[in-house]
Amino acid sequence: GENVEQHPSTLSVQEGDSAVIKCTYSDSASNYFPWYKQELGKRPQLIIDIRSNVGEKKDQRIAVTLNKTAKHFSLHITETQPEDSAVYFCAYQTYNFNKFYFGSGTKLNVKP
Amino acid sequence: EAQVTQNPRYLITVTGKKLTVTCSQNMNHEYMSWYRQDPGLGLRQIYYSMNVEVTDKGDVPEGYKVSRKEKRNFPLILESPSPNQTSLYFCASRLLAGPAYEQYFGPGTRLTVT
């Protein structure tokens, strides 16, 4: 069945460094790839998303890249800050817009 | 304020005692969905609804029921809860038109079944 693999499961970086989280998916017909940030005890919140007809999208310190041929997409956070510490989830939506599949999450710790 | 609400936020119950978790949104979204979140597994979709009276199974529907009688409400029903349904549950909603509309999540319901 469909699934998405997310790596790494934990990531510790120094403040100011960059962080990269990678996801690989199985459904080649997927067309929408959001990334969510979840702080402790809070609900997931969308931080950036990308459609299948775009290879890269950037929003200030956050960028997402998509390689449809290889079926993987990545989240890049530059100039990390302590407030970036959270769990990050990748996800994808099936082609008919109905189902969502989430990665298992990456716990990012930004050390001041 | 545009939001998704869930009730209750916390619930401790015993095996076999039927319960309902309510979800309501005020954004006139067609699509609503339920997820469960377990450590190391991310969020897994339980059921979703494309509109009133239209529901379908997600990835982990066993042991759950849903209904969509009104556009704003999408309750999750556990007819006979078991300990393996102890989890953090999130309801979410989004517009259906277009492939890339943000899902808005409720605050979550932490369920413990003893």
Short mmCIF file of C-alpha atoms in Angstrom, two decimals:
data_model
loop_
_atom_site.label_atom_id
_atom_site.label_comp_id
_atom_site.label_asym_id
_atom_site.label_seq_id
_atom_site.Cartn_x
_atom_site.Cartn_y
_atom_site.Cartn_z
CA GLY A 1 0.00 0.00 0.00
CA GLU A 2 0.93 3.64 -0.01
CA ASN A 3 3.42 4.86 2.54
CA VAL A 4 5.97 7.56 3.11
CA GLU A 5 9.35 7.10 4.75
CA GLN A 6 10.86 9.99 6.64
CA HIS A 7 14.48 10.43 7.75
CA PRO A 8 16.06 11.12 10.11
CA SER A 9 13.85 10.41 13.09
CA THR A 10 15.85 12.82 15.24
CA LEU A 11 18.09 15.71 14.23
CA SER A 12 20.16 17.91 16.46
CA VAL A 13 21.79 21.05 15.06
CA GLN A 14 23.50 24.11 16.40
CA GLU A 15 21.66 27.41 16.16
CA GLY A 16 22.41 29.01 12.82
CA ASP A 17 23.11 25.73 11.05
CA SER A 18 20.89 24.23 8.37
CA ALA A 19 18.59 21.24 8.81
CA VAL A 20 17.42 18.87 6.10
CA ILE A 21 14.64 16.30 6.42
CA LYS A 22 13.93 13.83 3.64
CA CYS A 23 10.86 11.83 2.67
CA THR A 24 10.27 9.13 0.10
CA TYR A 25 6.81 8.17 -1.07
CA SER A 26 5.37 5.28 -3.02
CA ASP A 27 2.33 6.62 -4.93
CA SER A 28 3.62 8.04 -8.21
CA ALA A 29 0.30 9.76 -8.87
CA SER A 30 0.55 11.96 -5.76
CA ASN A 31 0.23 15.66 -6.50
CA TYR A 32 0.45 17.56 -3.23
CA PHE A 33 3.17 17.44 -0.59
CA PRO A 34 2.72 19.46 2.62
CA TRP A 35 5.06 19.76 5.58
CA TYR A 36 3.77 20.20 9.12
CA LYS A 37 5.38 21.44 12.30
CA GLN A 38 4.09 20.16 15.62
CA GLU A 39 5.22 21.71 18.85
CA LEU A 40 4.88 19.75 22.06
CA GLY A 41 1.24 19.36 23.05
CA LYS A 42 -0.01 21.30 20.03
CA ARG A 43 -1.76 20.46 16.79
CA PRO A 44 0.16 20.04 13.50
CA GLN A 45 0.46 23.27 11.55
CA LEU A 46 1.26 23.64 7.88
CA ILE A 47 4.57 25.38 7.28
CA ILE A 48 5.04 24.90 3.55
CA ASP A 49 3.65 22.81 0.73
CA ILE A 50 4.47 22.02 -2.87
CA ARG A 51 2.49 20.80 -5.84
CA SER A 52 3.69 18.17 -8.24
CA ASN A 53 4.27 20.62 -11.08
CA VAL A 54 6.82 22.61 -9.09
CA GLY A 55 10.36 21.43 -8.26
CA GLU A 56 11.16 23.86 -5.46
CA LYS A 57 9.40 26.36 -3.27
CA LYS A 58 10.86 28.77 -0.76
CA ASP A 59 9.39 30.81 2.07
CA GLN A 60 11.97 32.84 3.98
CA ARG A 61 14.18 30.32 5.83
CA ILE A 62 12.17 27.29 4.75
CA ALA A 63 12.32 25.55 1.38
CA VAL A 64 10.94 22.33 -0.02
CA THR A 65 12.27 20.45 -3.03
CA LEU A 66 10.47 17.74 -4.96
CA ASN A 67 11.92 15.08 -7.24
CA LYS A 68 8.99 13.23 -8.79
CA THR A 69 11.18 10.87 -10.77
CA ALA A 70 12.87 9.63 -7.62
CA LYS A 71 9.67 10.05 -5.57
CA HIS A 72 11.25 12.03 -2.83
CA PHE A 73 10.88 15.48 -1.33
CA SER A 74 12.87 17.36 1.26
CA LEU A 75 12.47 20.14 3.77
CA HIS A 76 15.34 22.59 4.20
CA ILE A 77 15.54 25.00 7.11
CA THR A 78 18.37 27.53 7.01
CA GLU A 79 19.72 29.67 9.85
CA THR A 80 17.94 27.54 12.41
CA GLN A 81 16.70 29.13 15.62
CA PRO A 82 15.74 27.53 18.96
CA GLU A 83 12.06 28.17 18.17
CA ASP A 84 12.41 25.83 15.18
CA SER A 85 12.69 22.96 17.69
CA ALA A 86 9.64 20.74 17.12
CA VAL A 87 8.54 17.58 15.37
CA TYR A 88 8.22 17.91 11.60
CA PHE A 89 6.03 15.68 9.46
CA CYS A 90 6.01 15.27 5.73
CA ALA A 91 2.82 14.14 4.04
CA TYR A 92 1.36 13.52 0.65
CA GLN A 93 -2.09 13.50 -0.80
CA THR A 94 -3.33 10.82 -3.15
CA TYR A 95 -4.12 11.83 -6.74
CA ASN A 96 -7.89 11.94 -6.17
CA PHE A 97 -7.45 14.39 -3.24
CA ASN A 98 -9.03 11.99 -0.80
CA LYS A 99 -6.36 10.39 1.36
CA PHE A 100 -3.37 11.76 3.20
CA TYR A 101 -0.33 9.81 4.28
CA PHE A 102 2.10 11.13 6.86
CA GLY A 103 5.70 10.32 7.60
CA SER A 104 6.67 9.12 11.05
CA GLY A 105 8.12 12.50 12.02
CA THR A 106 11.50 14.09 12.69
CA LYS A 107 12.25 15.58 16.07
CA LEU A 108 14.43 18.63 15.45
CA ASN A 109 16.41 20.06 18.33
CA VAL A 110 18.15 23.38 17.75
CA LYS A 111 20.76 24.01 20.40
CA PRO A 112 21.40 27.65 21.32
CA GLU B 1 -12.55 33.02 14.36
CA ALA B 2 -12.07 30.24 11.82
CA GLN B 3 -11.42 27.03 13.70
CA VAL B 4 -11.87 23.32 14.18
CA THR B 5 -13.06 22.28 17.63
CA GLN B 6 -13.01 18.87 19.27
CA ASN B 7 -14.61 17.59 22.43
CA PRO B 8 -13.65 16.26 24.82
CA ARG B 9 -9.99 17.20 24.91
CA TYR B 10 -9.14 14.41 27.34
CA LEU B 11 -11.01 11.19 27.99
CA ILE B 12 -10.28 8.15 30.12
CA THR B 13 -12.68 5.27 29.66
CA VAL B 14 -12.94 1.51 30.09
CA THR B 15 -12.92 -1.25 27.52
CA GLY B 16 -16.25 -1.70 25.79
CA LYS B 17 -17.93 1.54 26.84
CA LYS B 18 -19.18 3.34 23.74
CA LEU B 19 -17.93 6.86 23.25
CA THR B 20 -18.17 9.70 20.76
CA VAL B 21 -15.63 12.41 20.05
CA THR B 22 -17.18 15.43 18.40
CA CYS B 23 -15.59 17.59 15.72
CA SER B 24 -16.96 20.82 14.36
CA GLN B 25 -15.65 23.41 11.89
CA ASN B 26 -16.97 26.86 11.05
CA MET B 27 -15.20 27.37 7.72
CA ASN B 28 -17.78 25.71 5.46
CA HIS B 29 -15.21 23.10 4.45
CA GLU B 30 -16.45 20.14 2.43
CA TYR B 31 -13.66 17.78 3.45
CA MET B 32 -13.24 16.52 6.99
CA SER B 33 -11.01 13.79 8.33
CA TRP B 34 -9.97 11.95 11.48
CA TYR B 35 -6.41 10.94 12.32
CA ARG B 36 -4.79 9.12 15.16
CA GLN B 37 -1.27 9.90 16.28
CA ASP B 38 0.91 7.32 17.98
CA PRO B 39 4.60 7.65 18.91
CA GLY B 40 6.89 6.73 16.05
CA LEU B 41 4.01 6.27 13.61
CA GLY B 42 3.10 9.81 12.67
CA LEU B 43 -0.53 10.54 11.88
CA ARG B 44 -2.67 7.86 10.32
CA GLN B 45 -5.96 8.59 8.65
CA ILE B 46 -8.98 6.80 10.12
CA TYR B 47 -11.92 8.07 8.06
CA TYR B 48 -12.61 11.01 5.83
CA SER B 49 -15.65 12.70 4.36
CA MET B 50 -15.89 14.57 1.08
CA ASN B 51 -19.26 16.11 1.95
CA VAL B 52 -22.53 15.50 3.78
CA GLU B 53 -23.48 11.81 3.76
CA VAL B 54 -20.23 10.91 1.94
CA THR B 55 -17.67 9.07 4.06
CA ASP B 56 -14.90 6.61 3.31
CA LYS B 57 -12.23 4.59 5.05
CA GLY B 58 -8.73 5.83 5.57
CA ASP B 59 -5.74 3.70 6.44
CA VAL B 60 -6.84 2.46 9.89
CA PRO B 61 -10.66 2.36 10.08
CA GLU B 62 -11.07 -0.82 12.15
CA GLY B 63 -12.97 -0.22 15.37
CA TYR B 64 -14.23 3.23 14.39
CA LYS B 65 -17.37 4.68 12.87
CA VAL B 66 -18.18 8.14 11.58
CA SER B 67 -21.18 10.04 10.30
CA ARG B 68 -21.61 13.27 8.39
CA LYS B 69 -25.18 14.45 8.73
CA GLU B 70 -24.29 18.13 8.69
CA LYS B 71 -21.51 19.89 6.84
CA ARG B 72 -19.93 21.36 9.97
CA ASN B 73 -19.88 18.22 12.14
CA PHE B 74 -17.99 14.95 11.81
CA PRO B 75 -18.17 12.84 14.99
CA LEU B 76 -15.93 9.84 15.60
CA ILE B 77 -17.62 6.91 17.28
CA LEU B 78 -15.94 4.05 19.11
CA GLU B 79 -18.66 1.46 19.66
CA SER B 80 -16.55 -0.84 21.83
CA PRO B 81 -13.23 0.81 22.68
CA SER B 82 -10.19 -1.34 23.33
CA PRO B 83 -6.80 -0.49 24.89
CA ASN B 84 -5.14 -0.42 21.45
CA GLN B 85 -7.28 2.60 20.62
CA THR B 86 -5.50 4.61 23.29
CA SER B 87 -4.08 7.45 21.22
CA LEU B 88 -4.12 11.14 20.39
CA TYR B 89 -6.88 11.93 17.90
CA PHE B 90 -7.04 14.88 15.54
CA CYS B 91 -9.89 16.08 13.41
CA ALA B 92 -9.09 18.20 10.36
CA SER B 93 -10.96 20.01 7.61
CA ARG B 94 -10.16 21.67 4.31
CA LEU B 95 -11.75 23.04 1.20
CA LEU B 96 -12.28 20.43 -1.46
CA ALA B 97 -11.89 22.59 -4.55
CA GLY B 98 -8.34 22.36 -5.85
CA PRO B 99 -5.57 19.98 -4.86
CA ALA B 100 -3.52 22.17 -2.59
CA TYR B 101 -5.63 23.64 0.15
CA GLU B 102 -4.42 23.65 3.70
CA GLN B 103 -5.81 21.16 6.20
CA TYR B 104 -6.81 22.80 9.48
CA PHE B 105 -6.43 20.62 12.53
CA GLY B 106 -8.42 20.62 15.73
CA PRO B 107 -6.65 20.79 19.11
CA GLY B 108 -6.64 17.03 19.60
CA THR B 109 -8.35 14.56 21.92
CA ARG B 110 -6.22 12.38 24.13
CA LEU B 111 -8.03 9.09 24.71
CA THR B 112 -7.02 6.45 27.21
CA VAL B 113 -8.83 3.11 27.24
CA THR B 114 -8.15 0.93 30.27
#
